[in-house]
Amino acid sequence: MRDSDIEVRRRVREGDRETFGELYEEFARAVLNHALRLTGNWQTAEDVMSETFLAAWRNRARVREDGGTLLPWLLGIATHKAENARRSTRRRQLFLARQPGPDTVEDFAPQAAGRIDDARRLRAVQASLSRLRQHEREVLALCVWSGLDYQQTAEALGVSVGTVRSRLSRARTKLARLAEENLAGEKLGEQDLADRNGAKRTLANRHLAERNLAGQDTEPRTTRGEMTSAAALAAVPARKELA
């Protein structure tokens, strides 16, 4: 704990806008990244970040003057806001699923290509995270990706350090198992693709062989002016029978 952290806490409690602005500049990116990992959506994460700092300003009087950095406090707020956003998104998706689909409009923004690539990676992460329980996702995001220690994570979530340790252990075990399942699934998919390609090649070779055999059974073509042996035999005058 630094003396500057205590001073920042005191100034935030007193409503010092300049200090709060510095707090935003220092931790906005960390809050955004945390929200992005929990929601898997850029726009939602940006909304969560905005709501987090708005809620922090409104609840600044709750900040204790003793303590370290305010990042755990901000990430704790962001965690709750992200979960609320996830629930709201699920409700909205269920509603839209029952409505006629609108015409899609392609995004031609310069940053679209980069965001599409990032979105693929996020979907891969979300595919695994979505199979974890909510409290396991939260402790994993705080400890592993946001870099908080056990005590800071406990402060952010309002639980004990022992609870943080046990949740993190379970989350890591499950993620390891999910990673193995995903790897096995990828290998199975590659093998299935290879089998399908092999079957296609076998079928193509069979058709080619059948065409070659069929070509051997047909009457050979003659060039202009030539006569087949059967035609030549028919053209020879029949000999008169001997008396």
PDB file of N, CA and C in Angstrom, residues 40-79:
ATOM      1  N   GLY A  40     -17.723 -10.843 -23.879  1.00  0.00           N
ATOM      2  CA  GLY A  40     -17.410 -11.305 -25.222  1.00  0.00           C
ATOM      3  C   GLY A  40     -17.932 -10.405 -26.317  1.00  0.00           C
ATOM      4  N   ASN A  41     -18.264  -9.153 -25.980  1.00  0.00           N
ATOM      5  CA  ASN A  41     -18.824  -8.236 -26.977  1.00  0.00           C
ATOM      6  C   ASN A  41     -18.241  -6.843 -26.754  1.00  0.00           C
ATOM      7  N   TRP A  42     -17.722  -6.240 -27.837  1.00  0.00           N
ATOM      8  CA  TRP A  42     -17.073  -4.938 -27.716  1.00  0.00           C
ATOM      9  C   TRP A  42     -18.035  -3.868 -27.225  1.00  0.00           C
ATOM     10  N   GLN A  43     -19.186  -3.767 -27.860  1.00  0.00           N
ATOM     11  CA  GLN A  43     -20.123  -2.704 -27.508  1.00  0.00           C
ATOM     12  C   GLN A  43     -20.611  -2.862 -26.075  1.00  0.00           C
ATOM     13  N   THR A  44     -20.928  -4.087 -25.703  1.00  0.00           N
ATOM     14  CA  THR A  44     -21.384  -4.334 -24.336  1.00  0.00           C
ATOM     15  C   THR A  44     -20.285  -4.000 -23.333  1.00  0.00           C
ATOM     16  N   ALA A  45     -19.050  -4.373 -23.658  1.00  0.00           N
ATOM     17  CA  ALA A  45     -17.936  -4.085 -22.756  1.00  0.00           C
ATOM     18  C   ALA A  45     -17.742  -2.580 -22.581  1.00  0.00           C
ATOM     19  N   GLU A  46     -17.884  -1.836 -23.655  1.00  0.00           N
ATOM     20  CA  GLU A  46     -17.747  -0.379 -23.560  1.00  0.00           C
ATOM     21  C   GLU A  46     -18.859   0.210 -22.699  1.00  0.00           C
ATOM     22  N   ASP A  47     -20.062  -0.325 -22.843  1.00  0.00           N
ATOM     23  CA  ASP A  47     -21.174   0.132 -22.005  1.00  0.00           C
ATOM     24  C   ASP A  47     -20.916  -0.197 -20.542  1.00  0.00           C
ATOM     25  N   VAL A  48     -20.402  -1.394 -20.294  1.00  0.00           N
ATOM     26  CA  VAL A  48     -20.100  -1.801 -18.918  1.00  0.00           C
ATOM     27  C   VAL A  48     -19.045  -0.883 -18.308  1.00  0.00           C
ATOM     28  N   MET A  49     -18.035  -0.550 -19.084  1.00  0.00           N
ATOM     29  CA  MET A  49     -16.987   0.344 -18.581  1.00  0.00           C
ATOM     30  C   MET A  49     -17.578   1.702 -18.198  1.00  0.00           C
ATOM     31  N   SER A  50     -18.415   2.251 -19.062  1.00  0.00           N
ATOM     32  CA  SER A  50     -19.034   3.549 -18.768  1.00  0.00           C
ATOM     33  C   SER A  50     -19.894   3.473 -17.511  1.00  0.00           C
ATOM     34  N   GLU A  51     -20.702   2.408 -17.417  1.00  0.00           N
ATOM     35  CA  GLU A  51     -21.577   2.254 -16.258  1.00  0.00           C
ATOM     36  C   GLU A  51     -20.767   2.038 -14.978  1.00  0.00           C
ATOM     37  N   THR A  52     -19.619   1.398 -15.111  1.00  0.00           N
ATOM     38  CA  THR A  52     -18.777   1.141 -13.938  1.00  0.00           C
ATOM     39  C   THR A  52     -18.267   2.445 -13.336  1.00  0.00           C
ATOM     40  N   PHE A  53     -17.743   3.315 -14.168  1.00  0.00           N
ATOM     41  CA  PHE A  53     -17.202   4.569 -13.645  1.00  0.00           C
ATOM     42  C   PHE A  53     -18.316   5.508 -13.191  1.00  0.00           C
ATOM     43  N   LEU A  54     -19.466   5.425 -13.840  1.00  0.00           N
ATOM     44  CA  LEU A  54     -20.588   6.222 -13.379  1.00  0.00           C
ATOM     45  C   LEU A  54     -21.037   5.764 -11.996  1.00  0.00           C
ATOM     46  N   ALA A  55     -21.130   4.451 -11.810  1.00  0.00           N
ATOM     47  CA  ALA A  55     -21.514   3.900 -10.507  1.00  0.00           C
ATOM     48  C   ALA A  55     -20.447   4.206  -9.457  1.00  0.00           C
ATOM     49  N   ALA A  56     -19.174   4.162  -9.859  1.00  0.00           N
ATOM     50  CA  ALA A  56     -18.095   4.466  -8.918  1.00  0.00           C
ATOM     51  C   ALA A  56     -18.183   5.912  -8.442  1.00  0.00           C
ATOM     52  N   TRP A  57     -18.489   6.815  -9.332  1.00  0.00           N
ATOM     53  CA  TRP A  57     -18.618   8.218  -8.945  1.00  0.00           C
ATOM     54  C   TRP A  57     -19.798   8.421  -8.002  1.00  0.00           C
ATOM     55  N   ARG A  58     -20.899   7.784  -8.299  1.00  0.00           N
ATOM     56  CA  ARG A  58     -22.088   7.935  -7.456  1.00  0.00           C
ATOM     57  C   ARG A  58     -21.882   7.328  -6.076  1.00  0.00           C
ATOM     58  N   ASN A  59     -21.054   6.291  -5.995  1.00  0.00           N
ATOM     59  CA  ASN A  59     -20.837   5.593  -4.724  1.00  0.00           C
ATOM     60  C   ASN A  59     -19.460   5.891  -4.130  1.00  0.00           C
ATOM     61  N   ARG A  60     -18.880   7.019  -4.499  1.00  0.00           N
ATOM     62  CA  ARG A  60     -17.536   7.354  -4.035  1.00  0.00           C
ATOM     63  C   ARG A  60     -17.450   7.477  -2.513  1.00  0.00           C
ATOM     64  N   ALA A  61     -18.572   7.818  -1.876  1.00  0.00           N
ATOM     65  CA  ALA A  61     -18.548   7.969  -0.416  1.00  0.00           C
ATOM     66  C   ALA A  61     -18.327   6.639   0.288  1.00  0.00           C
ATOM     67  N   ARG A  62     -18.523   5.524  -0.408  1.00  0.00           N
ATOM     68  CA  ARG A  62     -18.326   4.209   0.195  1.00  0.00           C
ATOM     69  C   ARG A  62     -16.869   3.772   0.197  1.00  0.00           C
ATOM     70  N   VAL A  63     -16.022   4.510  -0.482  1.00  0.00           N
ATOM     71  CA  VAL A  63     -14.606   4.149  -0.545  1.00  0.00           C
ATOM     72  C   VAL A  63     -13.972   4.349   0.833  1.00  0.00           C
ATOM     73  N   ARG A  64     -13.285   3.312   1.305  1.00  0.00           N
ATOM     74  CA  ARG A  64     -12.564   3.430   2.568  1.00  0.00           C
ATOM     75  C   ARG A  64     -11.283   4.223   2.337  1.00  0.00           C
ATOM     76  N   GLU A  65     -10.919   5.000   3.325  1.00  0.00           N
ATOM     77  CA  GLU A  65      -9.700   5.795   3.184  1.00  0.00           C
ATOM     78  C   GLU A  65      -8.447   4.941   3.332  1.00  0.00           C
ATOM     79  N   ASP A  66      -8.543   3.840   4.050  1.00  0.00           N
ATOM     80  CA  ASP A  66      -7.391   2.954   4.195  1.00  0.00           C
ATOM     81  C   ASP A  66      -7.492   1.837   3.160  1.00  0.00           C
ATOM     82  N   GLY A  67      -6.369   1.505   2.585  1.00  0.00           N
ATOM     83  CA  GLY A  67      -6.359   0.452   1.577  1.00  0.00           C
ATOM     84  C   GLY A  67      -5.405   0.800   0.456  1.00  0.00           C
ATOM     85  N   GLY A  68      -5.290  -0.118  -0.505  1.00  0.00           N
ATOM     86  CA  GLY A  68      -4.373   0.073  -1.618  1.00  0.00           C
ATOM     87  C   GLY A  68      -5.067   0.664  -2.831  1.00  0.00           C
ATOM     88  N   THR A  69      -4.649   0.195  -3.999  1.00  0.00           N
ATOM     89  CA  THR A  69      -5.199   0.694  -5.243  1.00  0.00           C
ATOM     90  C   THR A  69      -6.705   0.476  -5.315  1.00  0.00           C
ATOM     91  N   LEU A  70      -7.379   1.357  -6.055  1.00  0.00           N
ATOM     92  CA  LEU A  70      -8.834   1.248  -6.206  1.00  0.00           C
ATOM     93  C   LEU A  70      -9.235   0.337  -7.360  1.00  0.00           C
ATOM     94  N   LEU A  71      -8.278  -0.288  -8.026  1.00  0.00           N
ATOM     95  CA  LEU A  71      -8.615  -1.183  -9.141  1.00  0.00           C
ATOM     96  C   LEU A  71      -9.523  -2.334  -8.716  1.00  0.00           C
ATOM     97  N   PRO A  72      -9.266  -3.034  -7.608  1.00  0.00           N
ATOM     98  CA  PRO A  72     -10.192  -4.106  -7.210  1.00  0.00           C
ATOM     99  C   PRO A  72     -11.612  -3.611  -7.011  1.00  0.00           C
ATOM    100  N   TRP A  73     -11.759  -2.433  -6.436  1.00  0.00           N
ATOM    101  CA  TRP A  73     -13.094  -1.858  -6.243  1.00  0.00           C
ATOM    102  C   TRP A  73     -13.783  -1.623  -7.584  1.00  0.00           C
ATOM    103  N   LEU A  74     -13.052  -1.079  -8.552  1.00  0.00           N
ATOM    104  CA  LEU A  74     -13.624  -0.818  -9.873  1.00  0.00           C
ATOM    105  C   LEU A  74     -13.960  -2.117 -10.599  1.00  0.00           C
ATOM    106  N   LEU A  75     -13.079  -3.100 -10.507  1.00  0.00           N
ATOM    107  CA  LEU A  75     -13.343  -4.377 -11.180  1.00  0.00           C
ATOM    108  C   LEU A  75     -14.491  -5.135 -10.531  1.00  0.00           C
ATOM    109  N   GLY A  76     -14.664  -4.938  -9.231  1.00  0.00           N
ATOM    110  CA  GLY A  76     -15.813  -5.541  -8.564  1.00  0.00           C
ATOM    111  C   GLY A  76     -17.117  -4.964  -9.094  1.00  0.00           C
ATOM    112  N   ILE A  77     -17.146  -3.641  -9.273  1.00  0.00           N
ATOM    113  CA  ILE A  77     -18.336  -3.001  -9.853  1.00  0.00           C
ATOM    114  C   ILE A  77     -18.551  -3.502 -11.275  1.00  0.00           C
ATOM    115  N   ALA A  78     -17.462  -3.562 -12.056  1.00  0.00           N
ATOM    116  CA  ALA A  78     -17.566  -4.004 -13.447  1.00  0.00           C
ATOM    117  C   ALA A  78     -18.065  -5.440 -13.548  1.00  0.00           C
ATOM    118  N   THR A  79     -17.677  -6.271 -12.597  1.00  0.00           N
ATOM    119  CA  THR A  79     -18.122  -7.673 -12.605  1.00  0.00           C
ATOM    120  C   THR A  79     -19.638  -7.758 -12.487  1.00  0.00           C
TER     121      THR A  79
END
